[in-house]
Coordinates of C-alpha atoms in Angstrom, one line a residue:
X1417 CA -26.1 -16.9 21.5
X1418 CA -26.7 -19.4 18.6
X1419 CA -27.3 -18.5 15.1
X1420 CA -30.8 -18.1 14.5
X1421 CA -32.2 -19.7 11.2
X1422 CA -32.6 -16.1 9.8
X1423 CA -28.6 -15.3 10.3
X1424 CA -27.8 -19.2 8.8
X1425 CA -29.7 -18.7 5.8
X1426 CA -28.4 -15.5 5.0
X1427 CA -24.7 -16.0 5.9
X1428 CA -25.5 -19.3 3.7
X1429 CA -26.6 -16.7 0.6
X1430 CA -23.9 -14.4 1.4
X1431 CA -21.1 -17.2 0.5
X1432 CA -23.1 -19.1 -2.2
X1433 CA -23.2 -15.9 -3.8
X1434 CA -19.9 -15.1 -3.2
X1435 CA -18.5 -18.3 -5.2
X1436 CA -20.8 -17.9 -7.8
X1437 CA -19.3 -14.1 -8.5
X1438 CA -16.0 -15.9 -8.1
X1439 CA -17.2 -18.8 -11.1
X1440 CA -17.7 -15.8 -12.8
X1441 CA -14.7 -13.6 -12.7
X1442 CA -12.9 -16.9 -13.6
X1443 CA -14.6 -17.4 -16.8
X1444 CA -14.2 -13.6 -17.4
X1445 CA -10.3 -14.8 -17.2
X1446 CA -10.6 -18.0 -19.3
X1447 CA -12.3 -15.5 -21.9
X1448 CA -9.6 -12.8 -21.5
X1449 CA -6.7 -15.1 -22.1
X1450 CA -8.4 -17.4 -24.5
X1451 CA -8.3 -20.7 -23.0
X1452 CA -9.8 -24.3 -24.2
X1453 CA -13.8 -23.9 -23.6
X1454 CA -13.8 -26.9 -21.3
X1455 CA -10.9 -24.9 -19.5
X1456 CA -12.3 -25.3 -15.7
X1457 CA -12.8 -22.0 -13.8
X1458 CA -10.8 -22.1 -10.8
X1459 CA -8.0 -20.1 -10.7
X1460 CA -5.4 -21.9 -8.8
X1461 CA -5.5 -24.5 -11.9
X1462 CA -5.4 -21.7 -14.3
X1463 CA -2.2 -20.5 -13.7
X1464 CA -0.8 -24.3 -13.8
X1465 CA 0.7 -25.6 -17.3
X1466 CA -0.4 -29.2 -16.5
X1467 CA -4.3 -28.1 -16.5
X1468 CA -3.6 -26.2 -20.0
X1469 CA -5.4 -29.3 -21.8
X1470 CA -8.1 -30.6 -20.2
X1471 CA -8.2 -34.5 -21.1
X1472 CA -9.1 -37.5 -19.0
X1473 CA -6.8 -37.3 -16.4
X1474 CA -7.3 -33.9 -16.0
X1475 CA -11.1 -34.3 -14.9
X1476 CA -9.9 -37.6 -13.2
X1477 CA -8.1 -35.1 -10.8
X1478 CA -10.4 -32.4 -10.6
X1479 CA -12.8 -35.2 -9.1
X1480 CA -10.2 -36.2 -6.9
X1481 CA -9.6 -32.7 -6.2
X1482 CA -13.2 -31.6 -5.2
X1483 CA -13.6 -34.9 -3.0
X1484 CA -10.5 -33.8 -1.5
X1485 CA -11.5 -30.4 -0.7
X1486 CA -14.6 -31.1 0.9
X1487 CA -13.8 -34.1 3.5
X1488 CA -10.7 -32.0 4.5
X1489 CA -13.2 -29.1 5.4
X1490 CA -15.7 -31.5 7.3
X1491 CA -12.5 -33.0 9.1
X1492 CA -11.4 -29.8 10.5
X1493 CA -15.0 -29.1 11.3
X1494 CA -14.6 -31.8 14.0
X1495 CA -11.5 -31.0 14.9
X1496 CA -13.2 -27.9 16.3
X1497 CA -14.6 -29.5 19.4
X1498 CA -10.8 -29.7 20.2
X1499 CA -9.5 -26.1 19.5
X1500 CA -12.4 -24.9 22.3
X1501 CA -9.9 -26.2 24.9
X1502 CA -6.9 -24.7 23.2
X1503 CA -8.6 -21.6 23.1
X1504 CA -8.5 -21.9 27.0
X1505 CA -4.5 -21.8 27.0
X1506 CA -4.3 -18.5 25.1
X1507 CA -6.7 -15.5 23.6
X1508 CA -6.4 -12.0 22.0
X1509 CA -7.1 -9.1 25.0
X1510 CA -10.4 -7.7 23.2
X1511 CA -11.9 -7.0 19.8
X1512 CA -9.0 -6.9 17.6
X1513 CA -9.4 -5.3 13.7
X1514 CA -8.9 -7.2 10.7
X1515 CA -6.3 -7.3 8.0
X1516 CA -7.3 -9.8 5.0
X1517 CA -4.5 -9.8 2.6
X1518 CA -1.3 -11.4 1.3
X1519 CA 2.2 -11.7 3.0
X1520 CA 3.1 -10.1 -0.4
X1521 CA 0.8 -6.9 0.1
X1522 CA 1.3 -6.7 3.7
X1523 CA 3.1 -3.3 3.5
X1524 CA 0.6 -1.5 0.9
X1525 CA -1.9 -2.4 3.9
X1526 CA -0.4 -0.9 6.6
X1527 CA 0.1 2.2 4.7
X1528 CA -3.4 2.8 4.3
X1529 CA -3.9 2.0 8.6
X1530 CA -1.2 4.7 8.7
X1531 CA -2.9 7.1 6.4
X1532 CA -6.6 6.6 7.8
X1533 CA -4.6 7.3 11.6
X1534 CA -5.6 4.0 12.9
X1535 CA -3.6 2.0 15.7
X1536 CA -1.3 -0.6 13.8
X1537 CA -1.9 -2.7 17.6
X1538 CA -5.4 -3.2 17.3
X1539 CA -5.5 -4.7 13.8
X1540 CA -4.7 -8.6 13.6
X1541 CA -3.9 -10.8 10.3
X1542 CA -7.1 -12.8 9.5
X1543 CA -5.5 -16.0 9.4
X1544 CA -6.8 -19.3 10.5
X1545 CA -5.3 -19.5 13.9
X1546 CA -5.7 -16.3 14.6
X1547 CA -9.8 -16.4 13.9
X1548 CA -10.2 -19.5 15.6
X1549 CA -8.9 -17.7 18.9
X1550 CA -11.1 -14.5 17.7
X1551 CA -14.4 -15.6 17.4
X1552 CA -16.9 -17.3 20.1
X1553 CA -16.8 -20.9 21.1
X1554 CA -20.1 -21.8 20.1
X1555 CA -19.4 -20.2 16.5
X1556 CA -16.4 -23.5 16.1
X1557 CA -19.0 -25.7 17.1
X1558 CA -21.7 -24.7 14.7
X1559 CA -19.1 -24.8 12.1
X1560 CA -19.7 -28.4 11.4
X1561 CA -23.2 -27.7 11.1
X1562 CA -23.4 -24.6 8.9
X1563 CA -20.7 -26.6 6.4
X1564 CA -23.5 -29.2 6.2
X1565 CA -26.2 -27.1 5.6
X1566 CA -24.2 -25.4 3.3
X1567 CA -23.0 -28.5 1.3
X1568 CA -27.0 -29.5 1.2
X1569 CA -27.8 -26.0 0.0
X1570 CA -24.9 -25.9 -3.2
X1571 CA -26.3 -29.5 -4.0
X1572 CA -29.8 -28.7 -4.1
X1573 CA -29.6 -25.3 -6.0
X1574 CA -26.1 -25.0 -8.3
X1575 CA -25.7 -26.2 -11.4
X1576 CA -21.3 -26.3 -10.5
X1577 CA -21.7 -28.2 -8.0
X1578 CA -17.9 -29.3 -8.4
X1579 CA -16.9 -26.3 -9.3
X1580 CA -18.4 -25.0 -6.1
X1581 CA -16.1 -27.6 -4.0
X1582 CA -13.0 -26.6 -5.1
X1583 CA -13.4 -23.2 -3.6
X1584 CA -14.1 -24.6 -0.3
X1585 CA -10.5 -24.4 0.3
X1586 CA -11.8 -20.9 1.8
X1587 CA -14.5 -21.4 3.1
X1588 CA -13.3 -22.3 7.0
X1589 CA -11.7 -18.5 6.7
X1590 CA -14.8 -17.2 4.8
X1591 CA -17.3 -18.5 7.9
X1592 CA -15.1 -17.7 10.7
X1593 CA -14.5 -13.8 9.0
X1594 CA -18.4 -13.7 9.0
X1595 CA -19.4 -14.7 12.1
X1596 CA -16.8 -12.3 13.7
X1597 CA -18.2 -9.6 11.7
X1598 CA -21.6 -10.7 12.6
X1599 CA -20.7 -10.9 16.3
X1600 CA -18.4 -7.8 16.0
X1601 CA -20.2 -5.0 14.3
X1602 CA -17.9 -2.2 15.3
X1603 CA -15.3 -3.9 14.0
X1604 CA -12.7 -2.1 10.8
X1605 CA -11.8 -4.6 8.2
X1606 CA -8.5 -3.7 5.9
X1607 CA -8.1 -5.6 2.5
X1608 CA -6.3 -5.3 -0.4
X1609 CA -9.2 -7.8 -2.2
X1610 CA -10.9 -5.7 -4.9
X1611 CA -13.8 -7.8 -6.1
X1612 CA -12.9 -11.3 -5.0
X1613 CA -15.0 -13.8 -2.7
X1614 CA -13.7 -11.8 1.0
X1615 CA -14.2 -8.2 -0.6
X1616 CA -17.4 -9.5 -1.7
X1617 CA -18.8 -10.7 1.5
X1618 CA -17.7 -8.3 3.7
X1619 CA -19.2 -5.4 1.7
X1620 CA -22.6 -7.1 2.0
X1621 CA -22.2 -7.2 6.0
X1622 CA -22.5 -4.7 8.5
X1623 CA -18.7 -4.3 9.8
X1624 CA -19.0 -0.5 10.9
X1625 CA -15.8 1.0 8.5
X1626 CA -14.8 -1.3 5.6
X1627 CA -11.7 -0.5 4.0
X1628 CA -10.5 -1.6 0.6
X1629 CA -7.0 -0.8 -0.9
X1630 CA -6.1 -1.1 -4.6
X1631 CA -3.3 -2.7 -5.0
X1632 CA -3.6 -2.9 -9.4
X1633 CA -5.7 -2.2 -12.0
X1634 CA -9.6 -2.8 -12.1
X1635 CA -11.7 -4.4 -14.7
X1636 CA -14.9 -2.7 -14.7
X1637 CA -16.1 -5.2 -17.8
X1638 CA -16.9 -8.2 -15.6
X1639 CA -21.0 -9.0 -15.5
X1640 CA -21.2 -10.2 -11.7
X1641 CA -24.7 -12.0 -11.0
X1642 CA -24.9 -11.2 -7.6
X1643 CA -24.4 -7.0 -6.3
X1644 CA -21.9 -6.4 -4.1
X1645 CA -22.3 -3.7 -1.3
X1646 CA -20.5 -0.5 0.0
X1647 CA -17.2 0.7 0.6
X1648 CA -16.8 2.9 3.9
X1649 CA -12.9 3.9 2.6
X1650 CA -11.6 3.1 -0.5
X1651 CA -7.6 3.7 -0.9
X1652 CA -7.2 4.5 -4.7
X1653 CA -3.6 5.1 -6.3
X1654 CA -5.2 7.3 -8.9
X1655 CA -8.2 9.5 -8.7
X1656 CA -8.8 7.7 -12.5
X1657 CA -9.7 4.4 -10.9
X1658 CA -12.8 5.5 -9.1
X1659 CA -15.9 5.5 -11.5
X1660 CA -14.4 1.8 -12.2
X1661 CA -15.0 0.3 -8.2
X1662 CA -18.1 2.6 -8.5
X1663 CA -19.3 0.0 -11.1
X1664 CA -19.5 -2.7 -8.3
X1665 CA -19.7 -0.7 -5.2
X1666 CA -21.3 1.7 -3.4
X1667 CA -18.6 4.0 -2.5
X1668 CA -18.9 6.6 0.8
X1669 CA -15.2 8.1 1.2
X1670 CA -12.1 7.7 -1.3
X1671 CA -8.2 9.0 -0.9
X1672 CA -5.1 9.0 -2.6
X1673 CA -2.6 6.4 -1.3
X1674 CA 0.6 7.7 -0.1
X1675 CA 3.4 4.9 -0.4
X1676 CA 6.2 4.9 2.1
X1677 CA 8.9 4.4 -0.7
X1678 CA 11.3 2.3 2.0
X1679 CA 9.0 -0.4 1.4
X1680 CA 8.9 -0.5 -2.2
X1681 CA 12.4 -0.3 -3.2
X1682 CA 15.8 -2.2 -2.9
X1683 CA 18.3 0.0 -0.3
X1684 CA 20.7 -0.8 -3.3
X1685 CA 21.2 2.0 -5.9
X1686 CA 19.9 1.5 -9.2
X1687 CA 18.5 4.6 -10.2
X1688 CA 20.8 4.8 -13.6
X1689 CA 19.3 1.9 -15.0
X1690 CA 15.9 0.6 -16.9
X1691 CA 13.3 -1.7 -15.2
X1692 CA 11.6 -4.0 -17.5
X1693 CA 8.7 -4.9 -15.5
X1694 CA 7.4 -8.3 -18.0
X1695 CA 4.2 -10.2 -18.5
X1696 CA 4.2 -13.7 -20.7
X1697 CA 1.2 -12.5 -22.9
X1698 CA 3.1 -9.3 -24.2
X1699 CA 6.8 -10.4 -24.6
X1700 CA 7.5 -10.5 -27.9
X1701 CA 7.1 -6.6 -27.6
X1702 CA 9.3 -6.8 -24.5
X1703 CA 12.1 -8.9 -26.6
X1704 CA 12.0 -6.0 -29.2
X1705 CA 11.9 -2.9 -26.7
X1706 CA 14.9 -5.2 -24.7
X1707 CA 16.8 -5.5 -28.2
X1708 CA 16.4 -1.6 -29.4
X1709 CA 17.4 -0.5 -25.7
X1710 CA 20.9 -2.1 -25.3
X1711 CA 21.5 -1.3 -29.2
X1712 CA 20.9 2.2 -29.2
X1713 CA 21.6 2.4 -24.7
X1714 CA 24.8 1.9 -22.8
X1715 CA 22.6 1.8 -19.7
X1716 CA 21.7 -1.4 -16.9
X1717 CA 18.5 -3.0 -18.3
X1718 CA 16.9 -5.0 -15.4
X1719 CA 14.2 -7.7 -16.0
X1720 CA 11.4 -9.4 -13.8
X1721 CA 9.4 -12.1 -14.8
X1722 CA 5.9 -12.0 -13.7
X1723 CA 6.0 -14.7 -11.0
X1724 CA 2.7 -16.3 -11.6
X1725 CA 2.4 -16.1 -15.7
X1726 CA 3.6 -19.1 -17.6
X1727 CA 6.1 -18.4 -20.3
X1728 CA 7.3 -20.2 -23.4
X1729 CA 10.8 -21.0 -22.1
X1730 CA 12.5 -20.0 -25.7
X1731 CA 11.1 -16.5 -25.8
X1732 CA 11.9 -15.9 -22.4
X1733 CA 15.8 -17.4 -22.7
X1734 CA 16.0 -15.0 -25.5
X1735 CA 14.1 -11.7 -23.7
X1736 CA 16.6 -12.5 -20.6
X1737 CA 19.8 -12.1 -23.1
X1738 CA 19.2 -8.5 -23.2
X1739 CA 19.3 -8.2 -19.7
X1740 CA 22.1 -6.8 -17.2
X1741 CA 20.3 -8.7 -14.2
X1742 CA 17.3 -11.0 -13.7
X1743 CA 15.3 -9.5 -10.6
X1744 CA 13.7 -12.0 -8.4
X1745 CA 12.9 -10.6 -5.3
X1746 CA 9.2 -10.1 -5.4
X1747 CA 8.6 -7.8 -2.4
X1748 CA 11.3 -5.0 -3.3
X1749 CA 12.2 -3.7 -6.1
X1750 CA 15.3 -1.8 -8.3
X1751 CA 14.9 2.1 -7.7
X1752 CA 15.3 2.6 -11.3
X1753 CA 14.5 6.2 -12.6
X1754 CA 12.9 4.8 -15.9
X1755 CA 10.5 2.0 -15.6
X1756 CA 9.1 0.0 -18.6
X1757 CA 6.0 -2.5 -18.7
X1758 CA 2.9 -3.3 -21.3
X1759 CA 1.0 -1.9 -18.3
X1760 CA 1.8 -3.3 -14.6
X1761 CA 0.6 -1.5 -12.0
X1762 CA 3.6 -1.4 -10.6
X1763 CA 3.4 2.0 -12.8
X1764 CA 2.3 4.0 -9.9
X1765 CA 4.6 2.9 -7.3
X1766 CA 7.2 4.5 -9.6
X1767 CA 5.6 7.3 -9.8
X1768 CA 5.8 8.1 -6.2
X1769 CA 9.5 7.9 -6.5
X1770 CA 9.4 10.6 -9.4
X1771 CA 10.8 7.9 -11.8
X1772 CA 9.3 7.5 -15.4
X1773 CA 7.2 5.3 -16.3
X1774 CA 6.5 4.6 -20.2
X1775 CA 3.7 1.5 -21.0
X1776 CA 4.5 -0.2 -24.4
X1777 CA 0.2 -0.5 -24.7
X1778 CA 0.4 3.1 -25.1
X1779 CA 2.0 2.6 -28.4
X1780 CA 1.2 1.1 -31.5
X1781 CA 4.7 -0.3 -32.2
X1782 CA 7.7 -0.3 -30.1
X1783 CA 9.2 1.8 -32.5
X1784 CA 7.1 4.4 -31.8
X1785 CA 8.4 4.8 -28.1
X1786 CA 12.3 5.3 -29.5
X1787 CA 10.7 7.7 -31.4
X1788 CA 8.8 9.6 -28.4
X1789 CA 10.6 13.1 -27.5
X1790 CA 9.7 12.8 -23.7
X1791 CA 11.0 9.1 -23.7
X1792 CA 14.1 10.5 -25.2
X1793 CA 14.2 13.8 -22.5
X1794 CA 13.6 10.9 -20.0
X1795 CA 16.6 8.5 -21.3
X1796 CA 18.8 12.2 -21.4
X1797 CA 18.4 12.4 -17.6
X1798 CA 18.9 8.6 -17.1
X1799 CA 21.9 9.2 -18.7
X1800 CA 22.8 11.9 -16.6
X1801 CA 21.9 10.3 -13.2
X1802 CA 24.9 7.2 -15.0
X1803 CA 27.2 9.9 -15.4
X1804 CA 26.9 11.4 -11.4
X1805 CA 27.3 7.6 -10.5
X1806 CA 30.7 7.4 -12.1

């Protein structure tokens, strides 16, 4: 059966309003870190130093950018017709579950499908390919036509039109997520997404259990212009955190995450040494707590880098000079007993390995935390767990 004109207009809404939340959480970001006011708000540029200053070229691209964006999404809107005969070689045996998330919080994900008792063989990655195989033959053919009406409908009524275009590089995995929900209302959606674009639209759809794991900290300060709609299970690693996806959400059922701490940690041991966990807006702090550690510590100090913050290369040369080891891998980590940030979330996966955790924020200088008598019992048993190592 065809979309009637009722389901296109509001599957049309549903997204629209979905990328307008998105403009907003973007300039919430722009405001948090402080960037230039002409700063565009599209996070992929964000996070890239050669969009820092906006200038001429940097708009030239963006043009570029957005023109690129949207013929790519029309192109593989006729490519469809094609994939309805590949889909003849090979399909999925039945409905199949969904997972939306990232390769990198793949293993938080199947945690919760363990926890909530679920079969791990009847949920399937939301990727591309695997949608395409997923959802109806007719839905890949009205593709094209929903991607056109939709186009028409951002034109008409947005006042970011370009904006708008950049995030199309979604929305082929946005429409095909829909319309398989849509077509599939029995069906259990996993995602680690707390109030991004797929969180958003598949709260305000009728998927019969909609499951959302936190995977970090949640900023209940954002004003989002359009509501977003319920949560059947919500996965919380801290009871704390659930008046904050109450702001957004309606909430039905929550639980504590148990972590399966294989997953988390290196199989090498590390448990006599420090893990700096570090973040590019807060490391002068970390150069101090680095420098006061190895003065006053004999004890491994490890240090990661945040993987997608920008640093100023001098501070971070100079931070890294305290450390024992540089810690790259970004899956697993060191199964250090005393774990250091300015407040990473990574916090609580600690905490399920009985390690302890101390967050510079807490303090008002780093001082202060040398100065702490339960940072100092803490460093006591740290030193102790060095000594049974020996």
């Amino acid at each position: 059966m065809f979309f009637t004109i009722k389901k296109i207009d509001v599957l049309t809404q549903v997204i629209y309003n979905a990328f307008i939340n998105e403009i907003e959480l973007e300039k919430h970001i722009i405001e948090k870190f402080s960037k230039p006011l002409r700063f565009i708000p599209y996070k992929v540029l964000q996070f890239s130093s050669i969009f820092l200053k906006p200038n001429f070229f940097y708009f030239a691209l963006l043009y570029a950018l957005c023109f690129f964006v949207v013929l790519l999404q029309f192109v593989i809107g006729i490519l469809f017709f094609g994939f309805i005969l590949i889909r003849l070689i090979s399909l999925p045996k039945g409905q199949k579950n969904l997972i939306i998330t990232s390769k990198s919080h793949m293993d938080i994900v199947r945690d919760s499908i363990s926890q909530l008792n679920l079969s791990q063989n009847l949920f399937i990655n939301a990727s591309n390919i695997n949608l395409i195989f997923l959802v109806k033959k007719n839905r890949l053919i009205k593709y094209f036509f929903f991607l056109t009406g939709f186009t028409k409908y951002i034109i008409l009524n947005s006042e970011s039109v370009f904006v708008l275009f950049l995030n199309y590089t979604d929305i082929l995995k946005l429409y095909l997520i829909s319309v398989y929900i849509i077509d599939n209302p029995k069906v259990i959606v996993v995602t680690e997404d707390h109030y991004q674009r797929f969180a958003f639209i598949v709260s305000n759809l009728e998927c019969s259990n909609f499951v959302i794991v936190q995977h970090g900290y949640i900023d209940n300060s954002i004003k989002f212009p359009s509501k977003f709609g319920k949560i059947d299970n919500l996965m919380l690693r801290d009871v704390q955190f659930i008046k904050s996806f109450e702001v957004y959400y309606k909430v039905n059922n929550y639980s504590i995450l148990a972590r399966n701490t294989s997953s988390i940690f290196s199989s090498e041991n590390l448990r006599a040494s420090c893990f700096l966990a570090s973040s590019s807006p807060f490391i002068d702090s970390e150069i101090k707590f680095a420098q006061f550690f190895k003065n006053k510590f004999n004890i491994k100090l490890i240090v990661k880098q945040h993987p997608r913050h920008v640093y100023n290369h001098e501070k971070l040369k100079i931070l890294l000079s305290f450390a024992d080891e540089k810690w790259v891998d970004d899956v697993h980590f060191p199964n250090s007993c005393l774990f250091i940030s300015h407040g990473s979330f990574l916090e609580f996966e600690y905490k399920s390995a009985a390690s302890f955790t101390f967050k510079l924020s807490d303090y008002f200088c780093v001082e202060e935390l040398f100065e702490d008598p339960l940072f100092n019992d803490a460093m006591i048993l740290v030193k102790n767990e060095q000594n049974r190592n020996i």
